[in-house]
Short mmCIF file of C-alpha atoms in Angstrom, two decimals:
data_model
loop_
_atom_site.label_atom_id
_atom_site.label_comp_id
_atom_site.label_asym_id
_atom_site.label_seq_id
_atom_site.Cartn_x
_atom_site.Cartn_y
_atom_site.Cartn_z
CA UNK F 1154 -0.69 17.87 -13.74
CA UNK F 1155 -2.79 19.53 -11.33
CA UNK F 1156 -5.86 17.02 -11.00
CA UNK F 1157 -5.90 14.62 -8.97
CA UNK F 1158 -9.08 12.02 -7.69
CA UNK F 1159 -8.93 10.90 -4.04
CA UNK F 1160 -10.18 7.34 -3.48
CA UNK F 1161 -11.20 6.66 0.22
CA UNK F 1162 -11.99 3.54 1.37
CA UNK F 1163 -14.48 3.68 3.75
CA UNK F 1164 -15.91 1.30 6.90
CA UNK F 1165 -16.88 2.63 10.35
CA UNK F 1166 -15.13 5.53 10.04
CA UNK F 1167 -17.11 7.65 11.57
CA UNK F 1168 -14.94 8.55 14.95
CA UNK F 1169 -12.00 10.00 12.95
CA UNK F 1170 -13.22 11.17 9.35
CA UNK F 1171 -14.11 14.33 9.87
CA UNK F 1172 -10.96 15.48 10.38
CA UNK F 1173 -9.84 13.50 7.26
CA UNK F 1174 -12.27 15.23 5.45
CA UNK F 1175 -11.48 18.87 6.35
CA UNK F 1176 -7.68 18.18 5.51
CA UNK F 1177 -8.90 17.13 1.87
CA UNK F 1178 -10.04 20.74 1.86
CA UNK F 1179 -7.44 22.47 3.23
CA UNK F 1180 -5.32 21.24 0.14
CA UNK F 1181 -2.92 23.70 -1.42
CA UNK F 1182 -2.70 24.46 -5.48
CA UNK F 1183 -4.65 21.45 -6.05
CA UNK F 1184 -7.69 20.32 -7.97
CA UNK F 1185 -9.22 17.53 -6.31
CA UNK F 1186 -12.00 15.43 -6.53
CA UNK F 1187 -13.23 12.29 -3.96
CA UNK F 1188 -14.30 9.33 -5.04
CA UNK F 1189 -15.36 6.64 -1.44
CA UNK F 1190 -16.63 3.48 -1.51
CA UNK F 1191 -17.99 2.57 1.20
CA UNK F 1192 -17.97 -0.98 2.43
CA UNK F 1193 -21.26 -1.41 4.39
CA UNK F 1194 -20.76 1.14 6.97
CA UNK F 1195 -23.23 1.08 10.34
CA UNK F 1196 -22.50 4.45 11.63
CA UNK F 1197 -22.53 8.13 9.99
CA UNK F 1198 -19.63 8.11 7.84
CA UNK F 1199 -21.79 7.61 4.80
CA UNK F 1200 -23.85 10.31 5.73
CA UNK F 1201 -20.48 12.64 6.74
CA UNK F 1202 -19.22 12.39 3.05
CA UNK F 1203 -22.61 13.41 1.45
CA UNK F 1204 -22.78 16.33 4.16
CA UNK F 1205 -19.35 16.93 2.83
CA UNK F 1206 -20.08 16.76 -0.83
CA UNK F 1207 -22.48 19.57 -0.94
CA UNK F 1208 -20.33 22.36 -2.79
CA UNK F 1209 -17.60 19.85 -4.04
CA UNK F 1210 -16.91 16.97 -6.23
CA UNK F 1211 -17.52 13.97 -4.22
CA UNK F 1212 -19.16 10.48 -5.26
CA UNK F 1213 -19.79 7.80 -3.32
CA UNK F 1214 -20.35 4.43 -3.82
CA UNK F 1215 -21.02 0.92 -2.32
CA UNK F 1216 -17.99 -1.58 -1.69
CA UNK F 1217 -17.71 -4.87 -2.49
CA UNK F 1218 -17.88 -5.85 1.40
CA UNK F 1219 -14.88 -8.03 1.19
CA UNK F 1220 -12.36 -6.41 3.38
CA UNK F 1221 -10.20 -2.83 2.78
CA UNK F 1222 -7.76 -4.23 0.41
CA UNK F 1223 -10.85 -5.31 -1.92
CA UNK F 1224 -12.72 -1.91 -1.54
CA UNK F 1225 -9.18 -0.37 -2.72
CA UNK F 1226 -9.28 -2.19 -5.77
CA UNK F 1227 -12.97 -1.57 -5.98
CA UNK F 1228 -11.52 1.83 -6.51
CA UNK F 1229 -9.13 1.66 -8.43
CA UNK F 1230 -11.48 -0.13 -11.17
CA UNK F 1231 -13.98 2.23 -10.67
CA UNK F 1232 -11.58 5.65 -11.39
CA UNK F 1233 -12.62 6.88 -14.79
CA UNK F 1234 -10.25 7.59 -18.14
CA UNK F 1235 -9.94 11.18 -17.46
CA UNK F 1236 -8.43 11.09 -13.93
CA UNK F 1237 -4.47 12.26 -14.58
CA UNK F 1238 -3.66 11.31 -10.96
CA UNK F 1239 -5.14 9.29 -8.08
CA UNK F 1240 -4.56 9.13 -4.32
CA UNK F 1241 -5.24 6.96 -1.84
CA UNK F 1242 -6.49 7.13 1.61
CA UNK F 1243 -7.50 5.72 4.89
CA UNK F 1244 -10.23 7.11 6.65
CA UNK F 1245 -8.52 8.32 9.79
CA UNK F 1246 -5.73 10.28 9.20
CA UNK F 1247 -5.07 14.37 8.52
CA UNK F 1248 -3.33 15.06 5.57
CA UNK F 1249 -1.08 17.87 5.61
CA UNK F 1250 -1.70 21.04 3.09
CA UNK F 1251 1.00 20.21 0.79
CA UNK F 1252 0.59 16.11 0.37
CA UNK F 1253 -1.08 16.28 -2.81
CA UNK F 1254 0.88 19.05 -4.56
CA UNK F 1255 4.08 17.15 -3.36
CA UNK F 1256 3.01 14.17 -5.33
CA UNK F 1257 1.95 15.63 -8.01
CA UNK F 1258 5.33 17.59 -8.63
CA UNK F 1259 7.19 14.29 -7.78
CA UNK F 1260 5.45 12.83 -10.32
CA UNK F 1261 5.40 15.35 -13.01
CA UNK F 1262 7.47 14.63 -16.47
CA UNK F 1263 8.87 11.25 -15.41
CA UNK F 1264 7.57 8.62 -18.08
CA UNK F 1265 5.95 5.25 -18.11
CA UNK F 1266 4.05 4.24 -14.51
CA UNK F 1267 5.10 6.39 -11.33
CA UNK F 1268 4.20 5.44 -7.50
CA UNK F 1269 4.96 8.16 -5.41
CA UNK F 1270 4.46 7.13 -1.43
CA UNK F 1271 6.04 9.32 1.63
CA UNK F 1272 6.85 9.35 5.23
CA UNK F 1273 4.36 10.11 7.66
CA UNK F 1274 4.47 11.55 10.74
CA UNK F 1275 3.05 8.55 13.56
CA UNK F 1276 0.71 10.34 15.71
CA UNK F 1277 -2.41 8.94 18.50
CA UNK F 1278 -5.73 8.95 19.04
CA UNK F 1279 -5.50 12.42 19.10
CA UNK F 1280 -3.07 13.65 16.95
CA UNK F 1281 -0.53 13.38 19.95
CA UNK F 1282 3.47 13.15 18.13
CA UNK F 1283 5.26 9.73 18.72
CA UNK F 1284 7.60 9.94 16.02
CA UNK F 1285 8.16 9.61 11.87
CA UNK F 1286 7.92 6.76 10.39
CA UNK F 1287 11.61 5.15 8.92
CA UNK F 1288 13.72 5.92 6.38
CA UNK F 1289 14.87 3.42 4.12
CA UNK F 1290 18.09 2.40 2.87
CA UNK F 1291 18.00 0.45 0.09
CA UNK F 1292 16.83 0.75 -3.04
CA UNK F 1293 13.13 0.24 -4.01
CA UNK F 1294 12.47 -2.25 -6.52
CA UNK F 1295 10.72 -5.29 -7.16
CA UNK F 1296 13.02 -7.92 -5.44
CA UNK F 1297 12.48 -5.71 -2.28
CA UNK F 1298 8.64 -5.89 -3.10
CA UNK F 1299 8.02 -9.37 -3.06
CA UNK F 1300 9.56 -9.86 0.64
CA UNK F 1301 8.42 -6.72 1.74
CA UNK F 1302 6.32 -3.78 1.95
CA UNK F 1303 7.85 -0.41 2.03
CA UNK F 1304 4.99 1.66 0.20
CA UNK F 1305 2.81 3.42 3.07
CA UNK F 1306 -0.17 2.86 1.09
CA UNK F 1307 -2.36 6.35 3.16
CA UNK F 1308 0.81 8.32 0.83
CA UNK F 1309 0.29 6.60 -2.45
CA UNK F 1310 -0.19 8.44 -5.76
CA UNK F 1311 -0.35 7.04 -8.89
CA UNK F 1312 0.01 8.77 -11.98
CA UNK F 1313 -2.28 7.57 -15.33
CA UNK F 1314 0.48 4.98 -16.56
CA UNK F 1315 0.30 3.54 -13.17
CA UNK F 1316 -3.53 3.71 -12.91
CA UNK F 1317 -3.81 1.73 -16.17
CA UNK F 1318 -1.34 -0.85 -15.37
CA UNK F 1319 -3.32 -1.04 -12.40
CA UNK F 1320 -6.25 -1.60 -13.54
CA UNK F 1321 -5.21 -4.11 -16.17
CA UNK F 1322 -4.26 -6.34 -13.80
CA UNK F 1323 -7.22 -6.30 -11.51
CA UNK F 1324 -9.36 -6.94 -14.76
CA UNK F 1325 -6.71 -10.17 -15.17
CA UNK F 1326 -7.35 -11.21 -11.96
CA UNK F 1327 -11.06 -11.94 -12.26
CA UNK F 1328 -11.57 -14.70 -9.88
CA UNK F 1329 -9.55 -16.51 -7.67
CA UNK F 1330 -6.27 -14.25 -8.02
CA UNK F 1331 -8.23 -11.30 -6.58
CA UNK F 1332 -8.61 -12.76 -3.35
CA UNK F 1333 -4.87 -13.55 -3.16
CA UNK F 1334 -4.50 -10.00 -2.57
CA UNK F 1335 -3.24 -9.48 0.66
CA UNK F 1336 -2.55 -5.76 1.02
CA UNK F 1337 -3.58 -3.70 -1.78
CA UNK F 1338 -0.56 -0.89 -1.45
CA UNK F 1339 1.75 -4.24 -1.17
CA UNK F 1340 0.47 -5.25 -4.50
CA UNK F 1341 1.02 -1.92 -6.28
CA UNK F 1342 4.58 -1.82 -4.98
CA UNK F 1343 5.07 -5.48 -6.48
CA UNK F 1344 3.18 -4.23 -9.77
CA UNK F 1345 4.27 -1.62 -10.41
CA UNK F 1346 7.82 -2.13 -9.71
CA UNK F 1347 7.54 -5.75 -11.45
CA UNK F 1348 6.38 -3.42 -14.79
CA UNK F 1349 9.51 -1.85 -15.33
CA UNK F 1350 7.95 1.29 -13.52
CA UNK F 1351 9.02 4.10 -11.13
CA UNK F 1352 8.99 4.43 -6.98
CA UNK F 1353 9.37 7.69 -5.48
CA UNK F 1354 9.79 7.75 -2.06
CA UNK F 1355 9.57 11.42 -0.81
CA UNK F 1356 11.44 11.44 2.49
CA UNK F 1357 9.10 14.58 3.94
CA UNK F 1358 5.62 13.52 6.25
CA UNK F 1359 2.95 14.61 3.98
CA UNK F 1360 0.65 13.56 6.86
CA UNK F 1361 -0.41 12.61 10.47
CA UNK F 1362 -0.94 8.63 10.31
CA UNK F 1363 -3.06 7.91 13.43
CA UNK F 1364 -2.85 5.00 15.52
CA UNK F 1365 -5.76 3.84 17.37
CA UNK F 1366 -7.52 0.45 18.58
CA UNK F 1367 -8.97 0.09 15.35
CA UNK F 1368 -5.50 0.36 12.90
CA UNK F 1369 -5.94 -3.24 10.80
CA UNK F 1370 -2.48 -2.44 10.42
CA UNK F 1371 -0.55 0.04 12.70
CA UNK F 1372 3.10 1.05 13.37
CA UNK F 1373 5.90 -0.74 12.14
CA UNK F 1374 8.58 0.63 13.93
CA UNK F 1375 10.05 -0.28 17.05
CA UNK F 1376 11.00 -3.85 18.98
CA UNK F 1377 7.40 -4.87 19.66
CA UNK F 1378 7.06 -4.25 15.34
CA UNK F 1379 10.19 -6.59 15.36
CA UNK F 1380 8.77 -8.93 17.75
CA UNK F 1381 5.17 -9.08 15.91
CA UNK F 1382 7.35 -9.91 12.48
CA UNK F 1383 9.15 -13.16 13.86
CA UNK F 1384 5.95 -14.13 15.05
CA UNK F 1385 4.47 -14.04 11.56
CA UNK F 1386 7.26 -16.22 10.75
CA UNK F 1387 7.16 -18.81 13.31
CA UNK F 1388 3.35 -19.05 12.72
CA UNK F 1389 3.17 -19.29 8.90
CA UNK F 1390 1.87 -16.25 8.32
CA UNK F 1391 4.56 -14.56 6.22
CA UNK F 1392 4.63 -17.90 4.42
CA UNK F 1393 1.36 -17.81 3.22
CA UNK F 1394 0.92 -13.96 2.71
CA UNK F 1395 4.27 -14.72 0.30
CA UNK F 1396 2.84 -17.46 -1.29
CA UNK F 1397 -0.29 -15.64 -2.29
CA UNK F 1398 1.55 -12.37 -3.58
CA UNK F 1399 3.07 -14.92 -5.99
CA UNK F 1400 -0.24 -15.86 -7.17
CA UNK F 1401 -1.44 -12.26 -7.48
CA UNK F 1402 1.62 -11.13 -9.22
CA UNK F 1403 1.49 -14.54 -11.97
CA UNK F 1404 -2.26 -13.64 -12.67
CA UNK F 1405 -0.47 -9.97 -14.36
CA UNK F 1406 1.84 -12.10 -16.51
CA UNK F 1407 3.47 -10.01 -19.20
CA UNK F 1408 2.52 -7.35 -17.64
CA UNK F 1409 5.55 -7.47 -15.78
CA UNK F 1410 9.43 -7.25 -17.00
CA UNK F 1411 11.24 -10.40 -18.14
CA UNK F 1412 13.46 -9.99 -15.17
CA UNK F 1413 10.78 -9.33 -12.90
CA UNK F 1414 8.98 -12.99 -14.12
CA UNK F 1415 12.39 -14.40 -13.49
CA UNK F 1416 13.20 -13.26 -10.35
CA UNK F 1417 9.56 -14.35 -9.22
CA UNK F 1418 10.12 -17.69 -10.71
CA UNK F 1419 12.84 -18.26 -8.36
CA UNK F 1420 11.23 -17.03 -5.74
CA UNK F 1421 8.41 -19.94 -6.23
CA UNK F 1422 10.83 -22.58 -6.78
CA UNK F 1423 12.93 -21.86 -3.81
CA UNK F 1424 10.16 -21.81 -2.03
CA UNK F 1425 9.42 -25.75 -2.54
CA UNK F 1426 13.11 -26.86 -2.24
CA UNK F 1427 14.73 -27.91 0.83
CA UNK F 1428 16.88 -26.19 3.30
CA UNK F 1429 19.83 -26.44 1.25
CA UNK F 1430 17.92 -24.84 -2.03
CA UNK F 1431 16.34 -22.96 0.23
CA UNK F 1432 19.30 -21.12 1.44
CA UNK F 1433 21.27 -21.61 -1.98
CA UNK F 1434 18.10 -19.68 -3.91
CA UNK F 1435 17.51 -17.04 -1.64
CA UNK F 1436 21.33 -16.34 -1.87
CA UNK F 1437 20.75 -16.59 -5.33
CA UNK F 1438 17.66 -14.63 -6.34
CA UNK F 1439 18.78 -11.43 -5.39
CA UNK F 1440 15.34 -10.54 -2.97
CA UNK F 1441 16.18 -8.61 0.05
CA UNK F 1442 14.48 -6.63 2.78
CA UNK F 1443 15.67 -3.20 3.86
CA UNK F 1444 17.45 -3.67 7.23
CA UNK F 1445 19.77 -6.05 8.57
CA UNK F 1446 17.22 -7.23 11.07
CA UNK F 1447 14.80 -7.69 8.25
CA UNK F 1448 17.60 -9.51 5.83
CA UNK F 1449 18.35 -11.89 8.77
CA UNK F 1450 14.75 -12.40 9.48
CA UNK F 1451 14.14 -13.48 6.20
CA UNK F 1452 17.36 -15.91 5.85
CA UNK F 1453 15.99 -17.57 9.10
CA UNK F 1454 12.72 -17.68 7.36
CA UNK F 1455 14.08 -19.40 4.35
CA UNK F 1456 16.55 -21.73 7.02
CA UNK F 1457 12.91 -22.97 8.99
CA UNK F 1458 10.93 -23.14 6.02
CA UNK F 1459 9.04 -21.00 6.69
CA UNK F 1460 9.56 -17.93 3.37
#
């Protein structure tokens, strides 16, 4: 497995993609090809990738202007049968030369649907170091997933198992279940997971993750990370970004594992109890996060109402 397609979801990227670009290139013992849909760009990115495609394999296409985590599964639908590999990526980061082949060789040989996902190393406007991102310490699995995303989704891979069960799913959720999506490399982690299939989490940076104004969604380390999550508690937030994963991951039905249905079955129904089945079913279900600030977090979350 040497192939791989590159799907790049594009909007305004303009500032920063350049050097995205040129890292796709500088690739090592990989056969890549780019696939970027672009969500209704005002600026020059559009123009950047077809400068860019002249001499390689690059197509690009028009999004389905409904946010990044739709144009990422306006990708992912739109990756043909013969891709063995895919990888995803923001539009403002530097890959480093040995990402792909990493993933690829993590993936290699293991059966049934792989996700493959990586450090990074946390870096500023202009590629100035501030640090890698964390390790984690607990297992990866799908009663991790629904509480929590660990799955840097600018280091995702996804071998062809994966891709298909993928892309089942988003033809299931025709509708009202798409829009329920509220990260798209949250959902994979919950799919593919929930399926019975394999995480890999690599624990070497395979690239420079930028942080900028712009970042929908920036660093998560640190207090002021920890401070940002209780406040997506207190508001509601966390509540209703669990509440619609639940809805996104019922619209895949058997697509997931008995025991994945049954542990998000408990989920939902602790979910509507009161504080006492609150507390009794969380203790019960088995879901965790990956720190002890996180596993309190979500206890308190589950004490206020609030999970």
């Amino acid at each position: 497995m040497s192939r791989v397609a590159i799907l790049l979801a594009l909007y305004n990227g303009a500032r920063h993609l350049g050097a995205q670009l040129d890292s796709f290139a500088n690739q090592i013992g990989v056969d890549w090809s780019l696939l970027v849909s672009d969500d209704g760009s005002r600026d020059k990115g559009p123009q950047m990738v077809r400068d860019f495609a002249k001499g390689s394999a690059v197509t690009l296409i028009d999004g389905p202007r409904r946010g990044y985590a739709a144009n990422f599964l306006h990708l992912i639908a739109a990756v043909g049968p013969d891709a063995p590999a895919v990888a995803l990526s923001d539009q403002d980061d530097v890959w480093l030369p040995q990402k792909l082949a990493r993933g690829l060789a993590a993936m290699e040989g293991k059966p049934g649907p792989v996700l493959y996902c990586a450090r990074t190393r946390v870096v500023g406007p202009e590629l100035q170091e501030r640090g890698l991102s964390p390790v984690w310490p607990r297992p990866f699995g799908f009663a991790n997933a629904l509480v929590q995303n660990v799955a840097a989704g600018n280091t995702i891979m996804l071998n062809r198992a994966a891709l298909d069960l993928a892309q089942e799913a988003i033809r299931r959720m025709q509708g009202a279940a798409s829009g329920d999506i509220v990260v798209h490399d949250w959902w994979l982690y919950q799919l593919v997971s929930g399926s019975g299939g394999l995480v890999v989490h690599d624990p070497v940076p395979v690239l420079l993750y930028r942080q900028h104004a712009g970042n929908l969604i920036g660093d998560n380390r640190g207090v002021v990370a920890k401070l940002r999550r209780l406040g997506m508690v207190l508001s509601g937030s966390f509540q209703d970004w669990n509440g619609r994963n639940i809805k996104a991951m019922q619209a895949a039905g058997d697509l997931l594992t008995p025991d994945a249905r049954a542990v998000l079955a408990r989920f939902a129904a602790l979910r509507q109890g009161n504080v006492l089945d609150r507390l009794l079913g969380l203790g019960r279900s088995g879901i965790y996060r990956q720190t002890v600030t996180g596993q309190a977090t979500l206890w308190f979350s589950a004490l206020i109402g609030r999970i």
